[in-house]
Amino acid sequence: MTQTLTIRQPDDWHIHLRDNAIMQTAVPATAAVFARAIAMPNLQPPVVSAQEAISYYQRIKSCVPAGNSFEPLMTLYLTDHTTPEMIVEAKQAGVVKACKLYPANATTNSAHGVTDLGLLKETFATMEEQGILLLVHGEVTESHIDVFDREKEFIDRHMTKIVADNPNLKVVFEHITTADAAEFVASTSANVGATITPQHLMYNRNDLLVGGVKPHNYCLPVLKRNTHQQALREVVATGSDKFFLGTDSAPHLKHAKESSCGCAGCYSAPAALELYAHIFDDIGCLDKLEGFASLHGPKFYGLPVNDKTVTLVRDPWQMPESVKVGSDDMVPFYAGQTLNWQVQR
């Protein structure tokens, strides 16, 4: 049985670093293991311009521990009013790698999201020309569509059209949760990839609902039935380079999660790589972890693989029940439970 595993230093291709006090906790947690991370732009107000992206980049860098070379990769938040000129400015800024498509009101802080994809036809064309990736939260938002069906409905109604109309645009289908999404990504062009979170590999909707609602397992897109979870586990076990690590780590204070209308998001940053190692070991494909965590993402983004390495050791430990943020607490994903791997620090 493998006792240690050394891989190229990984990157996180989808993370929420937030701002202010939470950012001061979230950034060091991510920088401790990951070399780079795609920072989501859904702040309040959102990051919609090159100048705002530069400002956010600087705030993130100010939270990186001394001597650590962690590099945030910035994104713009697409709205109905994002113009081709704004995309060109973002490219020239040098720090912006992608734009994030949130359908309006699909998830946390998405009220400013896109209401009509047709408004962005020229913007998508300019992103294609400039080499700016499109990152998609793939869910429809109509209230009459069952929350468990919204990802498939988005594929059928929008995702196929986005890819067909923009064949040279690199598109990341983010935090996929269904067999439908896995099949779509696997079967479409090389310009389409996907990120998969630890929670969607580890859990299904029983882990959210059985025995009482588990607010710290609540995320969007919501956990699906076990057949979809199994499909995601099977696709990462293939080693396909179309799928790569994106935690969607989304920190919220404990009281915001444990409320009458709790926030969506799982805070996995304190043990992100250990969670994936635990899962890949459980599936029986530890040999595929390096590709998923460290190689496929840079290849898709057209970036170099990291030079440094990280070593994981089989040494069971317990995830803390909480993480301090000033006088408040956050509850990490998998709190109080045992993980079989830990990063050698």
C-alpha positions as semicolon CSV with decimal commas, in nm:
position;residue;x (nm);y (nm);z (nm)
1;M;0,000;0,000;0,000
2;T;0,133;0,343;-0,098
3;Q;0,249;0,539;0,207
4;T;0,380;0,857;0,042
5;L;0,293;1,030;-0,281
6;T;0,500;1,310;-0,435
7;I;0,341;1,517;-0,713
8;R;0,404;1,844;-0,891
9;Q;0,271;2,134;-0,688
10;P;-0,101;2,166;-0,770
11;D;-0,318;2,464;-0,864
12;D;-0,679;2,537;-0,772
13;W;-0,873;2,635;-1,084
14;H;-1,180;2,760;-0,898
15;I;-1,173;2,923;-0,556
16;H;-1,344;3,197;-0,358
17;L;-1,095;3,400;-0,159
18;R;-1,350;3,663;-0,056
19;D;-1,229;3,995;0,086
20;N;-1,141;4,165;0,414
21;A;-1,121;3,943;0,726
22;I;-1,223;3,618;0,558
23;M;-0,963;3,674;0,286
24;Q;-0,693;3,705;0,552
25;T;-0,775;3,347;0,656
26;A;-0,861;3,196;0,316
27;V;-0,555;3,314;0,123
28;P;-0,287;3,164;0,354
29;A;-0,483;2,836;0,369
30;T;-0,473;2,807;-0,010
31;A;-0,119;2,942;-0,054
32;A;0,013;2,678;0,187
33;V;-0,030;2,408;-0,079
34;F;-0,131;2,557;-0,415
35;A;0,099;2,756;-0,643
36;R;-0,180;2,935;-0,830
37;A;-0,555;2,973;-0,804
38;I;-0,831;3,115;-1,020
39;A;-0,995;3,373;-0,793
40;M;-1,370;3,412;-0,837
41;P;-1,498;3,767;-0,893
42;N;-1,835;3,754;-0,714
43;L;-1,753;4,006;-0,446
44;Q;-1,989;4,279;-0,335
45;P;-1,968;4,474;-0,562
46;P;-1,838;4,227;-0,822
47;V;-1,507;4,254;-1,010
48;V;-1,623;4,374;-1,353
49;S;-1,329;4,574;-1,491
50;A;-0,956;4,540;-1,545
51;Q;-0,883;4,804;-1,283
52;E;-1,099;4,627;-1,026
53;A;-0,922;4,301;-1,105
54;I;-0,583;4,465;-1,049
55;S;-0,702;4,611;-0,718
56;Y;-0,834;4,272;-0,602
57;Y;-0,511;4,103;-0,712
58;Q;-0,314;4,343;-0,494
59;R;-0,542;4,282;-0,193
60;I;-0,499;3,906;-0,231
61;K;-0,121;3,937;-0,262
62;S;-0,112;4,144;0,057
63;C;-0,249;3,839;0,243
64;V;0,008;3,593;0,108
65;P;0,257;3,494;0,382
66;A;0,610;3,630;0,347
67;G;0,833;3,412;0,133
68;N;0,541;3,239;-0,037
69;S;0,517;3,278;-0,417
70;F;0,143;3,204;-0,446
71;E;-0,006;3,372;-0,754
72;P;-0,376;3,456;-0,785
73;L;-0,513;3,438;-1,141
74;M;-0,789;3,692;-1,184
75;T;-1,131;3,675;-1,344
76;L;-1,389;3,929;-1,455
77;Y;-1,756;3,894;-1,364
78;L;-1,963;3,903;-1,681
79;T;-2,276;4,118;-1,684
80;D;-2,524;4,218;-1,954
81;H;-2,303;4,525;-2,002
82;T;-1,959;4,364;-2,046
83;T;-1,821;4,499;-2,374
84;P;-1,550;4,375;-2,610
85;E;-1,344;4,679;-2,512
86;M;-1,351;4,567;-2,148
87;I;-1,215;4,229;-2,254
88;V;-0,926;4,390;-2,443
89;E;-0,846;4,603;-2,137
90;A;-0,853;4,291;-1,920
91;K;-0,608;4,115;-2,148
92;Q;-0,375;4,414;-2,148
93;A;-0,386;4,429;-1,767
94;G;-0,190;4,103;-1,761
95;V;-0,348;3,948;-1,451
96;V;-0,688;3,849;-1,595
97;K;-0,701;3,494;-1,733
98;A;-1,075;3,436;-1,763
99;C;-1,427;3,572;-1,736
100;K;-1,695;3,412;-1,519
101;L;-2,048;3,359;-1,643
102;Y;-2,303;3,355;-1,364
103;P;-2,663;3,331;-1,480
104;A;-2,834;3,604;-1,280
105;N;-2,926;3,482;-0,929
106;A;-2,782;3,133;-0,980
107;T;-2,566;3,136;-0,665
108;T;-2,398;3,352;-0,400
109;N;-2,354;3,716;-0,506
110;S;-2,480;3,655;-0,860
111;A;-2,756;3,916;-0,872
112;H;-2,553;4,114;-1,128
113;G;-2,509;3,810;-1,351
114;V;-2,613;3,765;-1,713
115;T;-2,983;3,766;-1,800
116;D;-2,951;3,711;-2,178
117;L;-2,655;3,530;-2,335
118;G;-2,739;3,689;-2,668
119;L;-2,614;4,021;-2,531
120;L;-2,261;3,878;-2,504
121;K;-2,218;3,748;-2,860
122;E;-1,950;4,004;-2,950
123;T;-1,793;3,979;-2,605
124;F;-1,749;3,603;-2,643
125;A;-1,595;3,657;-2,987
126;T;-1,344;3,902;-2,840
127;M;-1,259;3,662;-2,556
128;E;-1,187;3,401;-2,822
129;E;-0,955;3,643;-3,006
130;Q;-0,778;3,756;-2,688
131;G;-0,729;3,410;-2,539
132;I;-0,946;3,485;-2,234
133;L;-1,121;3,172;-2,107
134;L;-1,493;3,149;-2,033
135;L;-1,577;2,990;-1,696
136;V;-1,939;2,884;-1,668
137;H;-2,167;2,829;-1,371
138;G;-2,395;2,599;-1,568
139;E;-2,742;2,618;-1,420
140;V;-3,068;2,772;-1,533
141;T;-3,243;2,983;-1,274
142;E;-3,615;2,970;-1,350
143;S;-3,804;2,893;-1,030
144;H;-4,023;2,626;-1,193
145;I;-3,718;2,414;-1,289
146;D;-3,634;2,158;-1,021
147;V;-3,306;2,251;-0,851
148;F;-3,170;1,900;-0,918
149;D;-3,238;1,937;-1,293
150;R;-3,093;2,283;-1,353
151;E;-2,750;2,171;-1,470
152;K;-2,887;1,937;-1,736
153;E;-3,134;2,202;-1,849
154;F;-2,847;2,450;-1,889
155;I;-2,653;2,200;-2,103
156;D;-2,949;2,138;-2,330
157;R;-3,057;2,500;-2,358
158;H;-2,733;2,701;-2,340
159;M;-2,404;2,511;-2,307
160;T;-2,432;2,329;-2,639
161;K;-2,502;2,661;-2,812
162;I;-2,214;2,847;-2,643
163;V;-1,969;2,579;-2,756
164;A;-2,114;2,550;-3,109
165;D;-2,119;2,927;-3,165
166;N;-1,766;2,981;-3,028
167;P;-1,564;2,678;-3,141
168;N;-1,224;2,835;-3,062
169;L;-1,323;2,974;-2,723
170;K;-1,184;2,775;-2,433
171;V;-1,472;2,697;-2,196
172;V;-1,452;2,553;-1,845
173;F;-1,773;2,394;-1,723
174;E;-1,720;2,463;-1,355
175;H;-1,797;2,240;-1,056
176;I;-1,987;1,982;-1,262
177;T;-2,229;1,769;-1,062
178;T;-2,405;1,532;-1,301
179;A;-2,341;1,240;-1,533
180;D;-2,490;1,460;-1,805
181;A;-2,219;1,723;-1,758
182;A;-1,941;1,465;-1,741
183;E;-2,062;1,306;-2,066
184;F;-2,100;1,645;-2,236
185;V;-1,745;1,751;-2,150
186;A;-1,593;1,415;-2,238
187;S;-1,765;1,402;-2,576
188;T;-1,722;1,758;-2,698
189;S;-1,421;1,945;-2,838
190;A;-1,077;1,975;-2,680
191;N;-1,159;2,340;-2,602
192;V;-1,406;2,233;-2,333
193;G;-1,287;2,122;-1,989
194;A;-1,437;2,092;-1,642
195;T;-1,350;2,133;-1,276
196;I;-1,479;1,896;-1,009
197;T;-1,500;1,974;-0,638
198;P;-1,414;1,745;-0,347
199;Q;-1,769;1,761;-0,211
200;H;-1,927;1,640;-0,535
201;L;-1,684;1,348;-0,551
202;M;-1,718;1,260;-0,184
203;Y;-2,089;1,319;-0,120
204;N;-2,436;1,294;-0,270
205;R;-2,766;1,448;-0,167
206;N;-2,818;1,192;0,110
207;D;-2,522;1,355;0,284
208;L;-2,709;1,685;0,273
209;L;-3,057;1,573;0,372
210;V;-3,071;1,236;0,551
211;G;-3,103;1,262;0,927
212;G;-3,154;1,636;0,912
213;V;-3,024;1,913;0,689
214;K;-2,643;1,951;0,700
215;P;-2,589;2,322;0,627
216;H;-2,213;2,290;0,590
217;N;-2,264;2,042;0,305
218;Y;-2,494;2,282;0,123
219;C;-2,342;2,421;-0,194
220;L;-2,452;2,533;-0,539
221;P;-2,481;2,348;-0,766
222;V;-2,645;2,133;-0,501
223;L;-2,529;1,776;-0,432
224;K;-2,703;1,530;-0,664
225;R;-2,814;1,165;-0,638
226;N;-2,553;0,893;-0,588
227;T;-2,560;0,783;-0,954
228;H;-2,429;1,126;-1,054
229;Q;-2,164;1,114;-0,781
230;Q;-2,054;0,776;-0,915
231;A;-2,031;0,914;-1,270
232;L;-1,795;1,189;-1,151
233;R;-1,580;0,938;-0,964
234;E;-1,561;0,722;-1,275
235;V;-1,460;1,009;-1,501
236;V;-1,168;1,122;-1,280
237;A;-1,054;0,759;-1,260
238;T;-1,012;0,757;-1,640
239;G;-0,734;1,015;-1,611
240;S;-0,886;1,227;-1,890
241;D;-0,706;1,560;-1,918
242;K;-1,039;1,738;-1,973
243;F;-1,109;1,725;-1,598
244;F;-0,906;1,907;-1,334
245;L;-0,902;2,032;-0,977
246;G;-1,127;2,320;-0,879
247;T;-1,233;2,317;-0,516
248;D;-1,498;2,589;-0,532
249;S;-1,387;2,644;-0,173
250;A;-1,634;2,904;-0,052
251;P;-1,584;3,038;0,302
252;H;-1,880;3,166;0,502
253;L;-1,900;3,247;0,870
254;K;-2,069;2,978;1,079
255;H;-2,372;3,191;1,164
256;A;-2,433;3,264;0,793
257;K;-2,443;2,891;0,716
258;E;-2,647;2,792;1,020
259;S;-2,936;3,030;0,963
260;S;-3,296;3,025;0,840
261;C;-3,162;3,091;0,489
262;G;-2,811;2,949;0,495
263;C;-2,537;3,046;0,249
264;A;-2,427;2,807;-0,024
265;G;-2,065;2,693;-0,021
266;C;-1,822;2,444;0,132
267;Y;-1,496;2,576;0,276
268;S;-1,246;2,307;0,174
269;A;-0,927;2,516;0,152
270;P;-0,777;2,403;0,488
271;A;-0,735;2,047;0,355
272;A;-0,818;2,063;-0,015
273;L;-0,541;1,841;-0,149
274;E;-0,582;1,596;0,140
275;L;-0,953;1,565;0,056
276;Y;-0,879;1,482;-0,306
277;A;-0,609;1,231;-0,203
278;H;-0,857;1,066;0,034
279;I;-1,113;1,042;-0,248
280;F;-0,873;0,920;-0,518
281;D;-0,736;0,659;-0,276
282;D;-1,091;0,546;-0,201
283;I;-1,167;0,515;-0,573
284;G;-0,842;0,329;-0,631
285;C;-0,680;0,577;-0,867
286;L;-0,410;0,758;-0,668
287;D;-0,194;0,735;-0,978
288;K;-0,435;0,977;-1,148
289;L;-0,417;1,245;-0,876
290;E;-0,112;1,428;-1,013
291;G;-0,269;1,470;-1,355
292;F;-0,597;1,594;-1,209
293;A;-0,437;1,825;-0,952
294;S;-0,119;1,947;-1,120
295;L;-0,104;1,880;-1,495
296;H;-0,441;1,901;-1,668
297;G;-0,529;2,254;-1,552
298;P;-0,206;2,421;-1,668
299;K;-0,234;2,240;-2,002
300;F;-0,589;2,364;-2,054
301;Y;-0,503;2,722;-1,954
302;G;-0,183;2,722;-2,162
303;L;0,039;2,780;-1,859
304;P;0,358;2,604;-1,747
305;V;0,346;2,321;-1,497
306;N;0,482;2,417;-1,156
307;D;0,847;2,335;-1,083
308;K;0,809;2,249;-0,715
309;T;0,665;1,929;-0,572
310;V;0,435;1,844;-0,282
311;T;0,449;1,521;-0,081
312;L;0,145;1,357;0,075
313;V;0,186;1,106;0,359
314;R;-0,062;0,837;0,461
315;D;-0,111;0,952;0,819
316;P;-0,471;0,975;0,947
317;W;-0,570;1,301;1,115
318;Q;-0,888;1,479;1,212
319;M;-1,016;1,790;1,038
320;P;-1,068;2,067;1,297
321;E;-1,427;2,144;1,396
322;S;-1,381;2,514;1,323
323;V;-1,146;2,781;1,191
324;K;-1,113;3,122;1,357
325;V;-1,181;3,445;1,167
326;G;-1,124;3,720;1,418
327;S;-1,387;3,664;1,688
328;D;-1,602;3,453;1,451
329;D;-1,581;3,093;1,336
330;M;-1,597;2,912;1,003
331;V;-1,675;2,542;0,981
332;P;-1,455;2,368;0,725
333;F;-1,583;2,096;0,494
334;Y;-1,546;1,750;0,654
335;A;-1,515;1,908;0,999
336;G;-1,437;1,666;1,279
337;Q;-1,389;1,373;1,043
338;T;-1,078;1,167;0,968
339;L;-0,874;1,209;0,651
340;N;-0,618;0,943;0,563
341;W;-0,364;1,170;0,395
342;Q;-0,188;1,488;0,491
343;V;0,053;1,719;0,317
344;Q;0,410;1,695;0,446
345;R;0,492;2,051;0,548
